[in-house]
Structure formats: structure tokens, C-alpha cells
mmCIF file of C-alpha atoms in Angstrom:
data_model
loop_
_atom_site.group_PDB
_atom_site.id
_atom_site.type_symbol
_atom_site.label_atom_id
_atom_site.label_comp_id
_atom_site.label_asym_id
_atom_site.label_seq_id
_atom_site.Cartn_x
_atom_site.Cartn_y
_atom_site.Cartn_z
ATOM 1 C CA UNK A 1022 33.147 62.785 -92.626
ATOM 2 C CA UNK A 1023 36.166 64.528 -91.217
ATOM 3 C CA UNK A 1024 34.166 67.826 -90.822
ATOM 4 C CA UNK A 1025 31.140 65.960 -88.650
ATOM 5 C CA UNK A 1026 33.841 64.338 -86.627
ATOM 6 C CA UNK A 1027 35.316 67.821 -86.510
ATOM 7 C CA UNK A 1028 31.495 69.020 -85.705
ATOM 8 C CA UNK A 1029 31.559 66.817 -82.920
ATOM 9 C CA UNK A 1030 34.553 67.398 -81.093
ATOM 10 C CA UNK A 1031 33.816 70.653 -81.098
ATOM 11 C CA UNK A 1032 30.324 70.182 -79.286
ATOM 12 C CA UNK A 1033 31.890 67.954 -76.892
ATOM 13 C CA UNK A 1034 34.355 70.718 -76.031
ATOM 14 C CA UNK A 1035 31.926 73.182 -75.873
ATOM 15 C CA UNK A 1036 29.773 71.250 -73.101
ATOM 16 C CA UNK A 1037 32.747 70.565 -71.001
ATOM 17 C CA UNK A 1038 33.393 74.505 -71.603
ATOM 18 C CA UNK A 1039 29.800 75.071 -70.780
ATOM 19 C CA UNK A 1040 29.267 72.558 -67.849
ATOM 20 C CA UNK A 1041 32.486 71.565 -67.174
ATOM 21 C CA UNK A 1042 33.897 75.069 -66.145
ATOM 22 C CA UNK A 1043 30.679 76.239 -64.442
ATOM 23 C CA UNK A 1044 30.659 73.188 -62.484
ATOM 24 C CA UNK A 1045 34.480 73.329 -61.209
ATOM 25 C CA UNK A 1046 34.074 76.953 -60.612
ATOM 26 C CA UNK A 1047 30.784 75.694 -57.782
ATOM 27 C CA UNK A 1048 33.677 72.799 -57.015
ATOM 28 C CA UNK A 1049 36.244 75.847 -56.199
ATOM 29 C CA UNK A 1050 33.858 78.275 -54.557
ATOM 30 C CA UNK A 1051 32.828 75.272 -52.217
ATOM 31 C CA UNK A 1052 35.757 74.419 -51.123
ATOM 32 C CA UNK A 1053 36.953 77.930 -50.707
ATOM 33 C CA UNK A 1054 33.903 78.602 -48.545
ATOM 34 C CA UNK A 1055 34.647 75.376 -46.676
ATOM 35 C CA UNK A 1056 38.053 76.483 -45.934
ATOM 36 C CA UNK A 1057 36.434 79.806 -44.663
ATOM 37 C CA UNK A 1058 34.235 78.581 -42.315
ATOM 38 C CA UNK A 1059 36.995 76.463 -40.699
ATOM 39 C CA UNK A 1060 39.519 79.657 -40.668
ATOM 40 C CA UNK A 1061 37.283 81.250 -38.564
ATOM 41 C CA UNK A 1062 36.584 79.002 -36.431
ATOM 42 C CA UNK A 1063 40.069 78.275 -35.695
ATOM 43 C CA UNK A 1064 42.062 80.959 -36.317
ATOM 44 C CA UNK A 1065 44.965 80.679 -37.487
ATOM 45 C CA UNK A 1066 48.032 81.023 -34.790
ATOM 46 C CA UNK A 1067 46.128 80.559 -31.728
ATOM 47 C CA UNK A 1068 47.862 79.482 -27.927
ATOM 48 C CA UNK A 1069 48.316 76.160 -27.505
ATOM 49 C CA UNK A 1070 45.958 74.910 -24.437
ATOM 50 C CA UNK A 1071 48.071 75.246 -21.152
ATOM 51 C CA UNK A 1072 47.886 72.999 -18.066
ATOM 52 C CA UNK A 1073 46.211 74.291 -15.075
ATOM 53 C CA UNK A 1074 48.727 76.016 -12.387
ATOM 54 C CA UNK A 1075 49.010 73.670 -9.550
ATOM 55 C CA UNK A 1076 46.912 74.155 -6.519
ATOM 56 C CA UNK A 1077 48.214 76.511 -3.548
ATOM 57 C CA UNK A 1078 50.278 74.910 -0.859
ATOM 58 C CA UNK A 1079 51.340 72.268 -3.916
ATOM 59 C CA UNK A 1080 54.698 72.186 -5.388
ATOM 60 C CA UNK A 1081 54.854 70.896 -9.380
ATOM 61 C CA UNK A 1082 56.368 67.325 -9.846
ATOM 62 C CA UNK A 1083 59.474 67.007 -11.561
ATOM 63 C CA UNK A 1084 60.073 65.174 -14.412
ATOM 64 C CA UNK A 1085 61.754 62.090 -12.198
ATOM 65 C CA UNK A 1086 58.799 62.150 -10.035
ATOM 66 C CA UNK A 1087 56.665 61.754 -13.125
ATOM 67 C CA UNK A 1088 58.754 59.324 -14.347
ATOM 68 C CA UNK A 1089 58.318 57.222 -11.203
ATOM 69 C CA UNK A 1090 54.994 57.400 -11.040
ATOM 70 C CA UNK A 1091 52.383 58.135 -8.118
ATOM 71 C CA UNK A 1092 53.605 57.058 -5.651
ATOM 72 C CA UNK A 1093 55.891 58.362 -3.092
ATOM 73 C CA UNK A 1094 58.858 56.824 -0.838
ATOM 74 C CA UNK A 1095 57.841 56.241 2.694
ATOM 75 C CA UNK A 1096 59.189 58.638 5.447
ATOM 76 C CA UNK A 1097 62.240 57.267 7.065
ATOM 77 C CA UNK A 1098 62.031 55.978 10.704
ATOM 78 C CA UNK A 1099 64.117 57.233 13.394
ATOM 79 C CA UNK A 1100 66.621 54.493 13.573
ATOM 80 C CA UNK A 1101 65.605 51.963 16.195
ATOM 81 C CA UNK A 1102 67.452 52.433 19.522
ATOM 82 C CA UNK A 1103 68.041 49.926 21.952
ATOM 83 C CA UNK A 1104 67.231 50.217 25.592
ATOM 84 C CA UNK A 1105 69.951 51.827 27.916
ATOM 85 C CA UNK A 1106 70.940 48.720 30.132
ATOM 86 C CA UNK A 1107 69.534 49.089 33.137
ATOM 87 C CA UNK A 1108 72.085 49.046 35.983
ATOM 88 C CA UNK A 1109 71.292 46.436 38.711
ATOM 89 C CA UNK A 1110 70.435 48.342 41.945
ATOM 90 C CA UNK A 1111 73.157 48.307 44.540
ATOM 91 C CA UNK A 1112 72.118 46.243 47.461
ATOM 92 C CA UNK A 1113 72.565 47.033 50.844
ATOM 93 C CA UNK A 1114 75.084 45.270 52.631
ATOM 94 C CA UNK A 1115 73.777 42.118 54.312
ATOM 95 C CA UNK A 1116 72.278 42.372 57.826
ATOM 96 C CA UNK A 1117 74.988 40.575 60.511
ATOM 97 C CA UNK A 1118 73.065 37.614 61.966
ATOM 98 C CA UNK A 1119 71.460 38.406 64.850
ATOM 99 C CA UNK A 1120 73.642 36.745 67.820
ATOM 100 C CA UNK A 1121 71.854 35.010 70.924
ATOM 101 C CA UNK A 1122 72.570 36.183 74.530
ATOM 102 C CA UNK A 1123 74.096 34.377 76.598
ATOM 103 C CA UNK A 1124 70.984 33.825 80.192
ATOM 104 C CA UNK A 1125 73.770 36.107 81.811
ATOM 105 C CA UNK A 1126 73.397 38.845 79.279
ATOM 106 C CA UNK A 1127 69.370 38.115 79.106
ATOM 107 C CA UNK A 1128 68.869 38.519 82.952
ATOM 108 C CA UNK A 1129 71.124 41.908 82.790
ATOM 109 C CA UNK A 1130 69.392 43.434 79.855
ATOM 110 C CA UNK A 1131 65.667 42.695 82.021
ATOM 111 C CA UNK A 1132 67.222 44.151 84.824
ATOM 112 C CA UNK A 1133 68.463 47.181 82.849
ATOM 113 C CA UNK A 1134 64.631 47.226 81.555
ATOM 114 C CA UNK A 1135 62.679 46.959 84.925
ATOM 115 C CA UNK A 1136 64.783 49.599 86.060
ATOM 116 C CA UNK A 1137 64.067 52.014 83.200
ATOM 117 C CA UNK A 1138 60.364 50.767 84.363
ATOM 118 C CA UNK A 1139 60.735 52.419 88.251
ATOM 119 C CA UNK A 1140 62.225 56.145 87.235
ATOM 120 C CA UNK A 1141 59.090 55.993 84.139
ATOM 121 C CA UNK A 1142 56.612 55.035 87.157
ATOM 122 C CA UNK A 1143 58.297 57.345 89.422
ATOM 123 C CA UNK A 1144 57.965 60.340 87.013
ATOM 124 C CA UNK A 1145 54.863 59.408 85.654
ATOM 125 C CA UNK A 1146 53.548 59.360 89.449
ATOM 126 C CA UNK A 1147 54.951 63.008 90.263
ATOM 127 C CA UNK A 1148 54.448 64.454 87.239
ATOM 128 C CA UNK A 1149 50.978 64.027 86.558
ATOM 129 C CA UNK A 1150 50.072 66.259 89.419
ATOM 130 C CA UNK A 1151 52.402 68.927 87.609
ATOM 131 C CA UNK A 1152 50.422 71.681 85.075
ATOM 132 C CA UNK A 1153 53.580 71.172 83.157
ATOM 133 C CA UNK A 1154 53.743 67.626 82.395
ATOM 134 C CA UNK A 1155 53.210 66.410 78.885
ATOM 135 C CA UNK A 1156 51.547 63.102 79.470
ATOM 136 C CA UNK A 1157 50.964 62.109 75.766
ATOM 137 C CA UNK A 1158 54.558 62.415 74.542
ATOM 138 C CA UNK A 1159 55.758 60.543 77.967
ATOM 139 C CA UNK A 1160 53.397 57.968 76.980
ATOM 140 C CA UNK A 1161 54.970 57.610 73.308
ATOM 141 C CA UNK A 1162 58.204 57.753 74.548
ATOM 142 C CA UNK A 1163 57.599 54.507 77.089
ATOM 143 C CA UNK A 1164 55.990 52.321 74.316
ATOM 144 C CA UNK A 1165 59.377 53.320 72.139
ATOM 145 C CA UNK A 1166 60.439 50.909 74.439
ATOM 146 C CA UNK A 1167 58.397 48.091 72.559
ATOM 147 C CA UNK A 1168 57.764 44.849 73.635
ATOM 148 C CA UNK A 1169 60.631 44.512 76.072
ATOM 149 C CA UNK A 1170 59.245 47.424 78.147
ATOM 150 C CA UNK A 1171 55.924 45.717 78.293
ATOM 151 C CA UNK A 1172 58.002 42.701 79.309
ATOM 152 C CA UNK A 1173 59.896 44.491 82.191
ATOM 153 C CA UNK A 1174 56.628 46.161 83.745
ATOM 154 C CA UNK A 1175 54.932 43.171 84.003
ATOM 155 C CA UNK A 1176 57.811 41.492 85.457
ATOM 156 C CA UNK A 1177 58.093 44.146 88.110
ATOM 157 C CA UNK A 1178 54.767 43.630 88.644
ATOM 158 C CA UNK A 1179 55.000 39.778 89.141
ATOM 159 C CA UNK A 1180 57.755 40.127 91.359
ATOM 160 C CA UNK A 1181 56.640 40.739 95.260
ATOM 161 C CA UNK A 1182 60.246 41.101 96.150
ATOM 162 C CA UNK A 1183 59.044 45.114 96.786
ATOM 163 C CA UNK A 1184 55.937 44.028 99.005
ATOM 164 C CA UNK A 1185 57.303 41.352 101.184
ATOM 165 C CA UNK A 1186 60.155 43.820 102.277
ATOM 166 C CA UNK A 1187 57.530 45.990 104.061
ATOM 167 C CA UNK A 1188 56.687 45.354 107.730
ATOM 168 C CA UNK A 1189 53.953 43.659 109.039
ATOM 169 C CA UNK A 1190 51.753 46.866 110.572
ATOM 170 C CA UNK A 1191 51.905 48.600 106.403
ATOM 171 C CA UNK A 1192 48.853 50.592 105.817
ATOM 172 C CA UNK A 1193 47.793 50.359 102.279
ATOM 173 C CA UNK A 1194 44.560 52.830 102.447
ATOM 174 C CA UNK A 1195 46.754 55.647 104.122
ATOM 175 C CA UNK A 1196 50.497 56.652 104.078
ATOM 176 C CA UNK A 1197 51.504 54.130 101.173
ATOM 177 C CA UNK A 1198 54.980 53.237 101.180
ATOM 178 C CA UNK A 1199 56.900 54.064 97.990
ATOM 179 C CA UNK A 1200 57.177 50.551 96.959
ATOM 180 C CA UNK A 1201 53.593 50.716 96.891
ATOM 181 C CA UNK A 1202 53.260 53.702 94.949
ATOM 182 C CA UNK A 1203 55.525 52.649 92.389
ATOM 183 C CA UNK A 1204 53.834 50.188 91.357
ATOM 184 C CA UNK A 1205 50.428 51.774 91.464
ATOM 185 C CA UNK A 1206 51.648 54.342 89.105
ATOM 186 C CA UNK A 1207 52.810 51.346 87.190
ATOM 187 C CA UNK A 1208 49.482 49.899 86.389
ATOM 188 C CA UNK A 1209 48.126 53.531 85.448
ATOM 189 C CA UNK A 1210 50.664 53.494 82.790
ATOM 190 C CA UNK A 1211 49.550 50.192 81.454
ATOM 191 C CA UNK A 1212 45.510 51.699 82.193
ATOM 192 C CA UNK A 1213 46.718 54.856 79.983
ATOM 193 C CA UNK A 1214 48.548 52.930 77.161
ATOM 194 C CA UNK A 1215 45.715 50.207 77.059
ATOM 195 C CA UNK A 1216 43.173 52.204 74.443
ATOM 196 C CA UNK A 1217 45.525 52.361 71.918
ATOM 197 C CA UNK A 1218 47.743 49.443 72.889
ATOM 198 C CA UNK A 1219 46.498 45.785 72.724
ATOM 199 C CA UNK A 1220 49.386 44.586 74.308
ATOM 200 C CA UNK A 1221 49.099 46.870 77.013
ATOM 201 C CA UNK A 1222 45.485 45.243 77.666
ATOM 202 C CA UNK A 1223 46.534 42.050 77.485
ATOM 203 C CA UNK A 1224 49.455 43.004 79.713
ATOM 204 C CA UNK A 1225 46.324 43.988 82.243
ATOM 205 C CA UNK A 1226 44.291 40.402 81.968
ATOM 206 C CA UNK A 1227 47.446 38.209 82.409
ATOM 207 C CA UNK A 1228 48.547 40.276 85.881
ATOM 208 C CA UNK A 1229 44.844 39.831 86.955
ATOM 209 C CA UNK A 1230 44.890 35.564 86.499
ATOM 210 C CA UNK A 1231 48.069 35.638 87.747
ATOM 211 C CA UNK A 1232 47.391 33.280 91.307
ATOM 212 C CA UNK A 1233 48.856 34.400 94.421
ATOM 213 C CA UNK A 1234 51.546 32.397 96.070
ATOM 214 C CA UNK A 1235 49.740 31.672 99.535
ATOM 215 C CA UNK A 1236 53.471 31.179 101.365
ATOM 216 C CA UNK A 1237 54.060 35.048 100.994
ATOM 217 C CA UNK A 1238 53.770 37.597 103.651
ATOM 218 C CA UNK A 1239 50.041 38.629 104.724
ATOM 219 C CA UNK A 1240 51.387 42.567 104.094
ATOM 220 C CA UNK A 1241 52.767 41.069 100.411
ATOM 221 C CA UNK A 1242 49.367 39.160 99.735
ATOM 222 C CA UNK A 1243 47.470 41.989 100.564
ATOM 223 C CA UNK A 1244 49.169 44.497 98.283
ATOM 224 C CA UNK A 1245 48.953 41.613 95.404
ATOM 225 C CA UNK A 1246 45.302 41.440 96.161
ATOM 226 C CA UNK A 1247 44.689 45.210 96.259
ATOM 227 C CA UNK A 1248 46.677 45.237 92.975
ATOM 228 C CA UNK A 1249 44.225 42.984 90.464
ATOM 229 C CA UNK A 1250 41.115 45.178 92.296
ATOM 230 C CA UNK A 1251 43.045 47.783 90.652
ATOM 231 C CA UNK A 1252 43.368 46.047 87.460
ATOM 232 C CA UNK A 1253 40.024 44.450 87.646
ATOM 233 C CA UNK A 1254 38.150 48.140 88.234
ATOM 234 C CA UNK A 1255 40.749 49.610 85.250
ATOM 235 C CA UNK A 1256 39.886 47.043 82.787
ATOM 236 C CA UNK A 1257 35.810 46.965 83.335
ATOM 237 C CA UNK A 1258 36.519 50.711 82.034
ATOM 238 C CA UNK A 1259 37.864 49.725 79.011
ATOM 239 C CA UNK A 1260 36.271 46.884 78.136
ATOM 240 C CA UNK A 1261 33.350 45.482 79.813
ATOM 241 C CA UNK A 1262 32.935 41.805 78.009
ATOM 242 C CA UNK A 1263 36.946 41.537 78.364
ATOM 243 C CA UNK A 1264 36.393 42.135 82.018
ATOM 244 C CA UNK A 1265 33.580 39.188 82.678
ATOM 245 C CA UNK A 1266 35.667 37.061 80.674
ATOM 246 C CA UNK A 1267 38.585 37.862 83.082
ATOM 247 C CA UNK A 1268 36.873 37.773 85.751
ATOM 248 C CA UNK A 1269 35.770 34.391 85.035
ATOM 249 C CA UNK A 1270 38.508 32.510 84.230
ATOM 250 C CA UNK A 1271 39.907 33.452 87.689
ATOM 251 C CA UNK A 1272 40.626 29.893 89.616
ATOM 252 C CA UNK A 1273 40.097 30.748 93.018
ATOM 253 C CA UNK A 1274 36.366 31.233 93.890
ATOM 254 C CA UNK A 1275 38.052 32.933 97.331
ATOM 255 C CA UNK A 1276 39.929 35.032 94.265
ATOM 256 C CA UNK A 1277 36.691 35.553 92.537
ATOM 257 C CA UNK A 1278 34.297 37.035 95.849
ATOM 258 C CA UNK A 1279 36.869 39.637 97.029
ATOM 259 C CA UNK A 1280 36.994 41.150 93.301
ATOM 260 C CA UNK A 1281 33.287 40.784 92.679
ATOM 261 C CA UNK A 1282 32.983 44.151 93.988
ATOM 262 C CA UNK A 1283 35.756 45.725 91.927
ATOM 263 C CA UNK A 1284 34.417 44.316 88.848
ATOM 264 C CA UNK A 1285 30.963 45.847 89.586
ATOM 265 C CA UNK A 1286 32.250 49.068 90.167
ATOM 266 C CA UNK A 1287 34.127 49.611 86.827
ATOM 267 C CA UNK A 1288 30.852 48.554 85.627
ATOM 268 C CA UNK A 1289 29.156 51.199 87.114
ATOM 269 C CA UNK A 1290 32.036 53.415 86.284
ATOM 270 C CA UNK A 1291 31.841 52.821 82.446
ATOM 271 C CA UNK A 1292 28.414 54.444 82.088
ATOM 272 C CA UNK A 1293 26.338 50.722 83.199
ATOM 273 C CA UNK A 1294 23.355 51.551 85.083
ATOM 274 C CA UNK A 1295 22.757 49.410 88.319
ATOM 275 C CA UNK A 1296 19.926 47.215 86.395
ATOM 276 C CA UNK A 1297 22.943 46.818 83.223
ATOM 277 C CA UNK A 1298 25.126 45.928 85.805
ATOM 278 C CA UNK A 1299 23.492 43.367 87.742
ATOM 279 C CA UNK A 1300 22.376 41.911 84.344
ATOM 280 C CA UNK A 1301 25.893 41.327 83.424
ATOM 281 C CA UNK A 1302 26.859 40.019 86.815
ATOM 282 C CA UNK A 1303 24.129 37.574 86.300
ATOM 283 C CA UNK A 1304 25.358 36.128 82.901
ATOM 284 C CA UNK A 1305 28.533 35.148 85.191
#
């Protein structure tokens, strides 16, 4: 009995011998290939994968940045400055009132005008039969004078203090006294200033309605009526409707027939022909 069992153990160790070693040889040579394959695959002492370099123009983060995160501080403002205070603008000193003259000091002023009126007329009269004389700047220089020159010619004007001095026989169509020529040359100031000078125009209408005082001198009435022909003629020039409208607000129909010819011929003189003209008288 002891030598089957014997018998038997030893077949039992002579099939592990048999299959068992065979069998853990394969085991061995299969894992040793195994261990192959994946040797050369990844060999053994190979670089660790690096990071890519950072782009051009970029500069690596450091380790706080990383830290921090993403995101970056935002750029620092120029620290707010307050407006300079502005400096309240010096003002001028205040204008004196203007002070009222006394009628004394009114009527001498006027006078002092009206006689700066007879030297313009006198050297406006002389002088523009002179090559030399500058009428546009002597022009300028009178209306400098501003309303109170306008003021003082057409109170010379209305004064006939200069016309009822002269004598009784005066001539007014030949040898004109210098009274008379003064204030001739007067009205072709206010004729010359008129286009660009409303007030000289209206300076013009007011002279012409102006009535006549019928106690004056015959010589003095005369040279008044002479006068607004003058004014009548100048003005149908420069304005032809202003001129009927003149002409008829004038009061005395006496008045009205010995200017009706003055009237026609500045008509005629502003470029009218004869059938315009007596049209236009017609609408009167």
C-alpha cells in the first residue's frame, strides 16, 4: 500500500514536472515578451514632454500671476484733476452817466455845429471844381459828424436869417450872392450823401414840406422857393416814387404848380421817357 501511494506521488510529481514546468516556462516567456514590446515602445529614460515656448512679443507668467489667475489689474487712471478756477473777467469801469445840457449849452453846441456846416459847404463848393479834391473821403469825414451834423445843416437850411439880409434887386439866376451859394452847396452835400445815407434823404423830403412863412421878404421867399426846386429835381434822381409821394403831401396847391415842373424834370433826368413821365404825373 505504501509503495502505490509512493507510485502515485511520484506520477503526480512527474505531471507537474511535465506540465507544470513547460507551462510556467510559456507563463515566463510571455511575460518577458510582454515586457519587450512595452520597452520598446517606451524606452527607457526618455525627456519628459516640455511646454511650448511662449509666443513672440509674449512674456511667461510668473508663478504669482498664475497663482492669481487670468485675469489682470486694470490700468490706473490719471488721477482726476479739478478744473483751474476760472478768474472772473475784470470789468471795465462803469460809464459816468451821461449829464444833460443846460438850453444854454444846447443852443451853443448847434451853433458850434451849423458853423462847422458853412466852412464844409464852403469847401465842398470850391473844391469840387479843383482836380485835386478828394470828394469821397470829404464826404466820410462830414457824416463822422453823425446825426448832429445832419441836425445843423438842416437847421441852416430852415433858417432864412441868410436870405432876408440880401437886398431887394438880388439876382438868383446870375451873380449869386455867397449866402446863396452856401447853401446851394449845402443841399449838394445832402444830394451826394443821400445814396448811401437814409437820413440824408429824409433830411431832403422834410426841407421840401417845410411851408414858407408868407411874412418874409419877396428876395427871402424866392430863394426858399428856388431851394425845394432844387431839392425836388435832386430827389426825383434818387428816388422817383419818394419824389411823387413828396410832392404830394405838399399843402399849398400854389406850392405844388411852381414845383410841378421841377419834379418832371428829375423825372426826365433819371432815365423816364416823356410818355413814363407823364404817366407818373398822372397817378398824382
Amino acid at each position: 500500500m505504501n509503495a502505490r501511494h509512493e507510485e502515485k506521488n511520484t506520477t503526480q510529481r512527474f505531471q507537474w514536472s511535465r506540465w507544470g514546468g513547460p507551462g510556467l516556462a510559456l507563463l515566463l516567456l510571455a511575460g518577458a515578451g510582454t515586457y519587450t514590446l512595452v520597452a520598446r515602445r517606451a524606452p527607457v529614460g526618455a525627456a519628459p514632454e516640455q511646454s511650448a515656448p511662449p509666443a513672440e512679443g509674449r512674456t511667461p507668467e510668473s508663478s504669482t500671476a498664475k497663482a492669481a489667475g487670468s485675469v489682470r489689474a486694470p490700468p490706473r487712471s490719471a488721477p482726476a484733476t479739478s478744473a483751474a478756477p476760472v478768474a472772473p473777467q475784470a470789468t471795465g469801469a462803469a460809464s459816468a452817466p451821461a449829464v444833460a445840457l443846460t438850453e444854454a449849452e444846447q443852443a451853443q453846441e448847434l451853433a458850434q455845429h451849423r458853423e462847422a456846416v458853412r466852412q464844409a459847404a464852403r469847401t465842398y463848393r470850391t473844391g469840387r471844381f479843383n482836380a485835386f479834391f478828394r470828394e469821397e473821403p470829404f464826404l466820410k469825414e462830414f457824416a463822422q459828424g453823425g446825426p448832429a451834423q445832419l441836425a445843423a445843416l438842416k437847421a441852416e437850411l430852415s433858417d432864412p436869417a441868410a436870405l432876408t439880409s440880401l437886398s431887394a434887386d438880388t439876382q438868383f439866376l446870375q451873380n449869386k450872392p455867397e449866402a446863396v451859394l452856401d447853401r446851394m452847396s449845402m443841399i449838394d452835400i445832402l444830394y451826394s450823401m443821400a445814396p448811401k445815407d437814409p437820413a440824408a434823404r429824409d433830411t431832403m423830403v422834410e426841407l421840401l414840406l417845410e411851408p414858407v412863412d408868407r411874412g418874409l421878404p419877396d428876395t427871402a421867399k424866392k430863394g426858399l422857393v428856388g431851394e425845394k426846386y432844387d431839392l425836388l429835381f435832386r430827389l426825383a434822381q434818387l428816388d422817383r416814387q419818394l419824389a411823387l409821394d413828396s410832392y404830394a403831401r405838399l399843402d399849398s396847391p400854389k406850392m405844388k404848380s411852381l414845383l410841378r415842373e421841377a419834379l418832371m424834370a428829375g423825372l426826365a433826368e433819371s432815365g423816364a421817357t416823356m410818355d413814363e413821365v407823364q404817366r407818373l404825373m398822372r397817378t398824382l
